[in-house]
CSV table of C-alpha atoms in Angstrom, one decimal:
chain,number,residue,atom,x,y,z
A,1,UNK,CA,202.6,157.4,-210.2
A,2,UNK,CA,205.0,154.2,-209.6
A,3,UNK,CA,207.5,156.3,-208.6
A,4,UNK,CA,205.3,157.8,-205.9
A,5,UNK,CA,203.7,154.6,-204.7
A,6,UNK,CA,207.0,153.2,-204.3
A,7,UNK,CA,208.6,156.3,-202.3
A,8,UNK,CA,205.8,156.3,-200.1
A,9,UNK,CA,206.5,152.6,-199.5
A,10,UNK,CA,209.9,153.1,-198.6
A,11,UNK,CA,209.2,156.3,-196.1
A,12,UNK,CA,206.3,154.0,-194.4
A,13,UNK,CA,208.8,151.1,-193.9
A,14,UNK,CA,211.3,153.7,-192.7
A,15,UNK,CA,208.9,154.7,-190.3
A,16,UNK,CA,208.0,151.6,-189.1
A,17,UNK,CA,211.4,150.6,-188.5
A,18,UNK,CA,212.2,153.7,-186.6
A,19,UNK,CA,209.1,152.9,-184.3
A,20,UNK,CA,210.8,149.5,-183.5
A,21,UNK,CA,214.0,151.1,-182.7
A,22,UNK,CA,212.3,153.3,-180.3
A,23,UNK,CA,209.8,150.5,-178.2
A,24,UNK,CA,212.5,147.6,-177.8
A,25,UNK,CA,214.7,149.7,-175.2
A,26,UNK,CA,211.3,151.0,-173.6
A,27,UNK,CA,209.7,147.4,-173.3
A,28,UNK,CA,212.3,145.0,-174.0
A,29,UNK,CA,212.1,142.8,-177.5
A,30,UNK,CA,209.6,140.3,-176.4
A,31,UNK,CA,207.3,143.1,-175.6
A,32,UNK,CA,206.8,144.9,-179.1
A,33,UNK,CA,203.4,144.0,-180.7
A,34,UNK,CA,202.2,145.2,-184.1
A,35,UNK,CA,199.7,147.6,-182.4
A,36,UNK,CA,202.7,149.1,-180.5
A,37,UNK,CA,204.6,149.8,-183.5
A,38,UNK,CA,201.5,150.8,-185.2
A,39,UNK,CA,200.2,153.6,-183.3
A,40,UNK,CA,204.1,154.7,-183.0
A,41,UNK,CA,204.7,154.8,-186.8
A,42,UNK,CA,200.7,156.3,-186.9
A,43,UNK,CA,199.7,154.1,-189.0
A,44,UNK,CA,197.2,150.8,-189.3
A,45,UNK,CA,198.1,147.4,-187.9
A,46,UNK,CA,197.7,146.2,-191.2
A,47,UNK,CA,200.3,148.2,-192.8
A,48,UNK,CA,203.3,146.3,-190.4
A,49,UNK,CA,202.3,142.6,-191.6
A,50,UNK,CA,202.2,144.3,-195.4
A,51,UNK,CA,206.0,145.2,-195.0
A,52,UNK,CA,207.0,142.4,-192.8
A,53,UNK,CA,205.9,139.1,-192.4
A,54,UNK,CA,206.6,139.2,-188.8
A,55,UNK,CA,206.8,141.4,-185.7
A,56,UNK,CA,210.1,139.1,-185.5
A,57,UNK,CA,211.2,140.2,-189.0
A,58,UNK,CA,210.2,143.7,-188.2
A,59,UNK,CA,212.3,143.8,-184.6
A,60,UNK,CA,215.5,141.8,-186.7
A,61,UNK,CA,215.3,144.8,-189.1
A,62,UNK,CA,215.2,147.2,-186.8
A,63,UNK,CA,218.0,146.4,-185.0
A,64,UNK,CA,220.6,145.1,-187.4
A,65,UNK,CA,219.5,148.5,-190.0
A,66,UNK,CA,220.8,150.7,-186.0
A,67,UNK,CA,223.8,148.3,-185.6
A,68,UNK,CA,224.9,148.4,-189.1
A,69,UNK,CA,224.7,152.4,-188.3
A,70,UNK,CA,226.8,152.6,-185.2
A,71,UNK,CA,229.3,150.1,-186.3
A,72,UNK,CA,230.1,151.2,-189.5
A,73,UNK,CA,230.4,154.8,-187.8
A,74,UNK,CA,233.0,153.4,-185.3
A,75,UNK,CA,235.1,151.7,-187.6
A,76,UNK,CA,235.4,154.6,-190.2
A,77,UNK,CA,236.2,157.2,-187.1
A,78,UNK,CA,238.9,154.4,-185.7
A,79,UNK,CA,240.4,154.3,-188.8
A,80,UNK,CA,241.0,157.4,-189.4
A,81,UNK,CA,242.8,157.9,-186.2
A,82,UNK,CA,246.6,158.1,-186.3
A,83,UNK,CA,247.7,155.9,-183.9
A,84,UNK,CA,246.9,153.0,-181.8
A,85,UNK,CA,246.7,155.1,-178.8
A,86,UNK,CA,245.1,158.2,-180.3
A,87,UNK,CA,242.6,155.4,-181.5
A,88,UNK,CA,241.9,153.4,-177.9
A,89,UNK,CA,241.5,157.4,-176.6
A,90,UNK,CA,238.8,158.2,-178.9
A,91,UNK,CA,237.0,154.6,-178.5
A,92,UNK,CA,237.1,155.5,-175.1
A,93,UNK,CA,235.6,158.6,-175.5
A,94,UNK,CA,232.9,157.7,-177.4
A,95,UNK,CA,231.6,155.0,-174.9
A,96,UNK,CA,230.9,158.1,-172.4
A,97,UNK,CA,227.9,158.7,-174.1
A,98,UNK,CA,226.6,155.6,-173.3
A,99,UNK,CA,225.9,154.8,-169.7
A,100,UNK,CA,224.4,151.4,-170.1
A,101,UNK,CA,220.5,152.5,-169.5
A,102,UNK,CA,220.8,154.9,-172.5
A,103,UNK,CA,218.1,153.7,-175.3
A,104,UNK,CA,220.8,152.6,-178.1
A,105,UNK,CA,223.0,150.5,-175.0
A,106,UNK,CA,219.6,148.6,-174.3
A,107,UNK,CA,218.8,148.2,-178.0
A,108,UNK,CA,222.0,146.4,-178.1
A,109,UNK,CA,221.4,144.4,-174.9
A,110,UNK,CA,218.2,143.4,-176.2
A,111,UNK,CA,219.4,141.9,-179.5
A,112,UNK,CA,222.5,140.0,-178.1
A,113,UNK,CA,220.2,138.5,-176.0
A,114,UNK,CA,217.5,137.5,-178.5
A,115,UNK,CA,220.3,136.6,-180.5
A,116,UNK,CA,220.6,133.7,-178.7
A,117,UNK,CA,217.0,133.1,-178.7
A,118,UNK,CA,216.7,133.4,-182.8
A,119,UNK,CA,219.5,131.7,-185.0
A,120,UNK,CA,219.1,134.8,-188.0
A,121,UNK,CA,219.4,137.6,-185.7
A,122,UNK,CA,222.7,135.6,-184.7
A,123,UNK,CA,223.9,134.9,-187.8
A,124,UNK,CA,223.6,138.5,-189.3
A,125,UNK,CA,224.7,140.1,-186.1
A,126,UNK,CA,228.0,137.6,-185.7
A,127,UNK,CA,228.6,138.7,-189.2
A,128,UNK,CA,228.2,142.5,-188.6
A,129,UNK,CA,230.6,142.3,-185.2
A,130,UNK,CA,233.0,140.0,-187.5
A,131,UNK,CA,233.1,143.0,-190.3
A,132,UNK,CA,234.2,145.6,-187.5
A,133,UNK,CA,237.1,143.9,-185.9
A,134,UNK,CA,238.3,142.8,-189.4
A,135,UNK,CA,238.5,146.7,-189.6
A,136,UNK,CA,240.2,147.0,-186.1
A,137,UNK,CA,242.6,144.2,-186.5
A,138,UNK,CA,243.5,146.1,-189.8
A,139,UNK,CA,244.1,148.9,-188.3
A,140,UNK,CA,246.3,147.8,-185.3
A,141,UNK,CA,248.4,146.0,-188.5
A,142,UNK,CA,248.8,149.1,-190.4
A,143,UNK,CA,249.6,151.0,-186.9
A,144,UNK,CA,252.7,148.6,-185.8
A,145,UNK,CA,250.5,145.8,-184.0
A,146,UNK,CA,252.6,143.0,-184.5
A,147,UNK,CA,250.6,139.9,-182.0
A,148,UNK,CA,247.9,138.5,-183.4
A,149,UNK,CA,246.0,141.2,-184.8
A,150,UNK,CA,242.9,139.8,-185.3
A,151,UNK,CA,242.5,138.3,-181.9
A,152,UNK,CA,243.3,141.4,-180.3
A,153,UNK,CA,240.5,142.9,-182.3
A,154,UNK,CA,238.1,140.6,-181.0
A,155,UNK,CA,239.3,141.6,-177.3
A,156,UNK,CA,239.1,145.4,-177.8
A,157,UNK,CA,235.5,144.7,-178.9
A,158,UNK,CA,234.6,142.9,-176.5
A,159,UNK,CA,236.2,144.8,-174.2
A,160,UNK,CA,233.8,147.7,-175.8
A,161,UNK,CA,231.0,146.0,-174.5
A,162,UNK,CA,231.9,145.2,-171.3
A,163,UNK,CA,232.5,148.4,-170.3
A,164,UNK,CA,229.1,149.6,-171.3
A,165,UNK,CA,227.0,146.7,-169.7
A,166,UNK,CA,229.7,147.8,-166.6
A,167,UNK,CA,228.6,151.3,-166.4
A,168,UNK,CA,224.8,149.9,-166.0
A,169,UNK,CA,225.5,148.4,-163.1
A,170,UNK,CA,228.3,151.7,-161.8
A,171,UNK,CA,227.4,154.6,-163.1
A,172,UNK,CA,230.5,156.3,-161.6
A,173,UNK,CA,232.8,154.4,-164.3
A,174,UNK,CA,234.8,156.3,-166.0
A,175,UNK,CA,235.9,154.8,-169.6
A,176,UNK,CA,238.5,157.2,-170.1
A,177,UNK,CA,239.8,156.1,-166.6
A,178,UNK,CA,240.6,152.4,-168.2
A,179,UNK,CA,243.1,154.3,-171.1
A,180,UNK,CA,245.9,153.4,-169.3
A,181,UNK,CA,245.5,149.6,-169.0
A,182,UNK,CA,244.1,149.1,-172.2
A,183,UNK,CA,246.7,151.5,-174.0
A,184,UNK,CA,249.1,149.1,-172.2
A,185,UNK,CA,247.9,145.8,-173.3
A,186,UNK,CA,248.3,147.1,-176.9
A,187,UNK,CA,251.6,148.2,-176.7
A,188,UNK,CA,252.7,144.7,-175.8
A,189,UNK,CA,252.1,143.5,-179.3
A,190,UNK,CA,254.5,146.5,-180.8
A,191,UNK,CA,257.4,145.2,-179.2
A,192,UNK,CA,259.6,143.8,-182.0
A,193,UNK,CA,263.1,142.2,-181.6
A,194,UNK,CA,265.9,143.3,-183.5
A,195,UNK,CA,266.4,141.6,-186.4
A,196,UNK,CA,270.7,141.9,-186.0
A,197,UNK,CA,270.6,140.5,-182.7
A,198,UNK,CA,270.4,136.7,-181.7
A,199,UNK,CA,266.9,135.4,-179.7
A,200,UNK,CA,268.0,136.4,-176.2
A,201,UNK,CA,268.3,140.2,-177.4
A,202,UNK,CA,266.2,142.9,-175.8
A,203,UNK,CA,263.3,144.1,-177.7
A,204,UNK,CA,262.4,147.8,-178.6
A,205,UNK,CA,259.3,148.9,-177.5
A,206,UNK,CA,257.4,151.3,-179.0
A,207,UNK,CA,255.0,153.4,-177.2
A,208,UNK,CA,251.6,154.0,-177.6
């Protein structure tokens, strides 16, 4: 009987969370109440304040449970790609399914911007963002990135975003168009000198 109680906790919470996702790109986070997420979920007001203390917590929830998702996808596709290269390709492919009005592009709007608005959200999401380029600036290493790894992490991320809240505003952008420059940016930092030849030496480039 426990056992039951509890699951059907856990699938009401689910739901209610799912209902969050949904409404924040369709009204914007300000504009979720708890009768809005209660008539999506299809269930009483009452049971939102019984899971969470807040339409706040609720919304924070939401949105970190999707980011968590989408990042943690990313980073486990990227590293599995072979090369730097192969890897900016793929990113670059992936952000075609986003044009920047899509509902999981304005989720993310949303919460970067009420991030700055709500010191947890910012906190939990900074963390989260932190966790992915670790994973990037990993990956360039193990690929033959020899700059500063980690800061060119945080530039292919934010680079990420850019080009979605880009598209918003032109649709025509292409991501795959921007390969080139980006592909050539990160092939900077696998030049390496050669190690029997004196500091004025030419370098060996290797190519992405």
């Amino acid at each position: 009987m426990a056992t039951h109680s509890a699951e059907r906790g856990r699938t009401t919470r689910q739901r209610l969370l799912d209902a969050a996702v949904t409404l924040v790109p369709e009204v914007g986070w300000g504009g979720v109440t708890t009768r809005m997420v209660a008539e999506r979920a299809e269930v009483a007001p009452g049971v939102v304040h019984y899971h969470f203390a807040s339409v706040t917590d609720l919304l924070i929830a939401a949105g970190l449970g999707f980011t968590t998702a989408l990042l943690d996808g990313l980073a486990a596709e990227l590293a599995a790609r072979p090369g730097i290269g192969e890897g900016i390709d793929w990113l670059l492919g992936e952000l075609s399914q986003y044009s920047g009005a899509d509902p999981a592009s304005l989720l993310v709007m949303e919460m970067f911007l009420a991030s700055t608005r709500l010191p947890e959200l910012r906190e939990r999401l900074g963390v989260q963002i932190g966790g992915f380029r670790a994973v990037v600036a990993s990956w360039l290493t193990a690929h033959g990135y020899r700059g500063d790894a980690e800061a060119a992490a945080a530039l292919l991320a934010a680079s990420l975003d850019g080009i979605v809240l880009h598209r918003a505003l032109d649709p025509g952008l292409d991501p795959a168009a921007l390969a080139g420059p980006l592909r050539a940016m990160f092939a900077a930092g696998q030049t390496a000198p050669d190690p029997m030849s004196g500091p004025r030496t030419r370098t060996r480039r290797t190519e992405v």
